[in-house]
Amino acid sequence: MAVLFSRIKGMLFLLFLPCFCSGQPAPALLRFSIFLDPSNMAYLRWDHDEQELMTFELQVHTTGWVAFGFSPHGELPGSDIVVGGVFPNGSIYFAVS
């Protein structure tokens, strides 16, 4: 796990926010954003600072879990994946693979 995110320059923080989307826009802290699907169910926001520290926020309409991956070539082999979700009792899990 020590080499996790080694292909991404600088440190990387991923903010996993289980979102059942209230319809309110997120605060204007992150300058870049995109919907990741044609149904507008997955919304990604990100930004970086002068030290190249990147911050991500992922908002997803979900049944309880979401996965997000980073890849130097856009393919699953060799990618770094983050999985998170909410258990039926309301507790949150978060794992990096």
PDB file of C-alpha atoms in Angstrom:
ATOM      1  CA  MET A   1       0.000   0.000   0.000  1.00  0.00           C
ATOM      2  CA  ALA A   2       3.033   2.273   0.323  1.00  0.00           C
ATOM      3  CA  VAL A   3       3.116   2.725  -3.441  1.00  0.00           C
ATOM      4  CA  LEU A   4      -0.606   3.482  -3.609  1.00  0.00           C
ATOM      5  CA  PHE A   5      -1.241   6.618  -5.642  1.00  0.00           C
ATOM      6  CA  SER A   6       2.444   6.694  -6.552  1.00  0.00           C
ATOM      7  CA  ARG A   7       1.536   7.694 -10.108  1.00  0.00           C
ATOM      8  CA  ILE A   8      -0.313  10.754  -8.880  1.00  0.00           C
ATOM      9  CA  LYS A   9       2.032  13.641  -8.219  1.00  0.00           C
ATOM     10  CA  GLY A  10       1.903  14.954  -4.671  1.00  0.00           C
ATOM     11  CA  MET A  11      -0.501  13.913  -1.979  1.00  0.00           C
ATOM     12  CA  LEU A  12      -4.058  12.960  -2.726  1.00  0.00           C
ATOM     13  CA  PHE A  13      -7.068  13.318  -0.536  1.00  0.00           C
ATOM     14  CA  LEU A  14     -10.397  11.844  -1.476  1.00  0.00           C
ATOM     15  CA  LEU A  15     -13.435  13.129   0.292  1.00  0.00           C
ATOM     16  CA  PHE A  16     -16.002  10.363   0.251  1.00  0.00           C
ATOM     17  CA  LEU A  17     -19.366  11.858   0.890  1.00  0.00           C
ATOM     18  CA  PRO A  18     -22.324   9.504   0.640  1.00  0.00           C
ATOM     19  CA  CYS A  19     -24.804  11.786  -1.018  1.00  0.00           C
ATOM     20  CA  PHE A  20     -28.448  11.119  -1.514  1.00  0.00           C
ATOM     21  CA  CYS A  21     -28.453  14.541  -3.193  1.00  0.00           C
ATOM     22  CA  SER A  22     -30.642  17.149  -1.661  1.00  0.00           C
ATOM     23  CA  GLY A  23     -30.538  19.124  -4.899  1.00  0.00           C
ATOM     24  CA  GLN A  24     -28.461  21.891  -3.317  1.00  0.00           C
ATOM     25  CA  PRO A  25     -25.176  22.811  -5.011  1.00  0.00           C
ATOM     26  CA  ALA A  26     -21.950  22.111  -3.138  1.00  0.00           C
ATOM     27  CA  PRO A  27     -19.956  25.043  -1.747  1.00  0.00           C
ATOM     28  CA  ALA A  28     -17.755  26.840  -4.303  1.00  0.00           C
ATOM     29  CA  LEU A  29     -14.517  25.569  -2.739  1.00  0.00           C
ATOM     30  CA  LEU A  30     -13.518  23.291  -5.654  1.00  0.00           C
ATOM     31  CA  ARG A  31     -13.040  25.005  -9.026  1.00  0.00           C
ATOM     32  CA  PHE A  32     -13.456  22.067 -11.418  1.00  0.00           C
ATOM     33  CA  SER A  33     -16.443  19.764 -11.852  1.00  0.00           C
ATOM     34  CA  ILE A  34     -18.098  17.290 -14.208  1.00  0.00           C
ATOM     35  CA  PHE A  35     -20.979  14.834 -14.270  1.00  0.00           C
ATOM     36  CA  LEU A  36     -19.494  11.384 -14.897  1.00  0.00           C
ATOM     37  CA  ASP A  37     -22.558   9.834 -16.514  1.00  0.00           C
ATOM     38  CA  PRO A  38     -25.315  10.883 -18.928  1.00  0.00           C
ATOM     39  CA  SER A  39     -28.019  10.546 -16.233  1.00  0.00           C
ATOM     40  CA  ASN A  40     -26.244  13.066 -13.954  1.00  0.00           C
ATOM     41  CA  MET A  41     -26.156  10.550 -11.102  1.00  0.00           C
ATOM     42  CA  ALA A  42     -22.409  10.893 -10.381  1.00  0.00           C
ATOM     43  CA  TYR A  43     -20.872  14.346  -9.889  1.00  0.00           C
ATOM     44  CA  LEU A  44     -17.133  14.898  -9.407  1.00  0.00           C
ATOM     45  CA  ARG A  45     -15.553  18.119  -8.124  1.00  0.00           C
ATOM     46  CA  TRP A  46     -11.825  18.685  -7.691  1.00  0.00           C
ATOM     47  CA  ASP A  47      -9.109  21.267  -7.262  1.00  0.00           C
ATOM     48  CA  HIS A  48      -5.391  21.549  -6.492  1.00  0.00           C
ATOM     49  CA  ASP A  49      -3.218  24.001  -4.640  1.00  0.00           C
ATOM     50  CA  GLU A  50       0.265  25.430  -5.207  1.00  0.00           C
ATOM     51  CA  GLN A  51       1.894  22.348  -3.636  1.00  0.00           C
ATOM     52  CA  GLU A  52      -0.114  20.150  -6.067  1.00  0.00           C
ATOM     53  CA  LEU A  53      -2.243  18.738  -3.262  1.00  0.00           C
ATOM     54  CA  MET A  54      -5.447  17.515  -4.911  1.00  0.00           C
ATOM     55  CA  THR A  55      -8.856  17.420  -3.270  1.00  0.00           C
ATOM     56  CA  PHE A  56     -11.744  15.419  -4.716  1.00  0.00           C
ATOM     57  CA  GLU A  57     -15.421  15.356  -3.827  1.00  0.00           C
ATOM     58  CA  LEU A  58     -17.675  12.681  -5.305  1.00  0.00           C
ATOM     59  CA  GLN A  59     -21.453  12.958  -5.024  1.00  0.00           C
ATOM     60  CA  VAL A  60     -23.430   9.929  -6.178  1.00  0.00           C
ATOM     61  CA  HIS A  61     -27.058   8.813  -6.168  1.00  0.00           C
ATOM     62  CA  THR A  62     -26.469   5.314  -4.847  1.00  0.00           C
ATOM     63  CA  THR A  63     -28.083   2.325  -3.202  1.00  0.00           C
ATOM     64  CA  GLY A  64     -25.398   2.378  -0.539  1.00  0.00           C
ATOM     65  CA  TRP A  65     -21.914   2.107  -2.067  1.00  0.00           C
ATOM     66  CA  VAL A  66     -19.636   3.725  -4.648  1.00  0.00           C
ATOM     67  CA  ALA A  67     -16.214   3.013  -6.182  1.00  0.00           C
ATOM     68  CA  PHE A  68     -13.838   5.541  -7.698  1.00  0.00           C
ATOM     69  CA  GLY A  69     -10.597   4.737  -9.523  1.00  0.00           C
ATOM     70  CA  PHE A  70      -7.442   6.455 -10.700  1.00  0.00           C
ATOM     71  CA  SER A  71      -5.503   5.144 -13.653  1.00  0.00           C
ATOM     72  CA  PRO A  72      -2.656   6.560 -15.724  1.00  0.00           C
ATOM     73  CA  HIS A  73      -4.253   5.134 -18.905  1.00  0.00           C
ATOM     74  CA  GLY A  74      -7.984   5.010 -18.121  1.00  0.00           C
ATOM     75  CA  GLU A  75      -8.031   1.221 -17.724  1.00  0.00           C
ATOM     76  CA  LEU A  76      -8.704  -1.046 -14.735  1.00  0.00           C
ATOM     77  CA  PRO A  77      -5.355  -2.946 -14.718  1.00  0.00           C
ATOM     78  CA  GLY A  78      -2.868  -0.990 -12.627  1.00  0.00           C
ATOM     79  CA  SER A  79      -5.464   1.443 -11.293  1.00  0.00           C
ATOM     80  CA  ASP A  80      -5.918   2.547  -7.700  1.00  0.00           C
ATOM     81  CA  ILE A  81      -9.488   2.134  -6.455  1.00  0.00           C
ATOM     82  CA  VAL A  82     -11.376   3.608  -3.516  1.00  0.00           C
ATOM     83  CA  VAL A  83     -14.619   1.950  -2.357  1.00  0.00           C
ATOM     84  CA  GLY A  84     -16.961   3.377   0.225  1.00  0.00           C
ATOM     85  CA  GLY A  85     -20.504   3.089   1.354  1.00  0.00           C
ATOM     86  CA  VAL A  86     -23.090   3.054   4.077  1.00  0.00           C
ATOM     87  CA  PHE A  87     -24.194  -0.078   5.942  1.00  0.00           C
ATOM     88  CA  PRO A  88     -27.928  -0.543   6.685  1.00  0.00           C
ATOM     89  CA  ASN A  89     -27.273   0.546  10.299  1.00  0.00           C
ATOM     90  CA  GLY A  90     -25.910   3.906   9.045  1.00  0.00           C
ATOM     91  CA  SER A  91     -22.215   3.294   9.705  1.00  0.00           C
ATOM     92  CA  ILE A  92     -19.805   4.240   6.911  1.00  0.00           C
ATOM     93  CA  TYR A  93     -17.015   2.113   5.427  1.00  0.00           C
ATOM     94  CA  PHE A  94     -14.120   3.256   3.280  1.00  0.00           C
ATOM     95  CA  ALA A  95     -11.414   1.081   1.688  1.00  0.00           C
ATOM     96  CA  VAL A  96      -8.491   1.679  -0.653  1.00  0.00           C
ATOM     97  CA  SER A  97      -7.336  -1.055  -3.013  1.00  0.00           C
TER      98      SER A  97
END
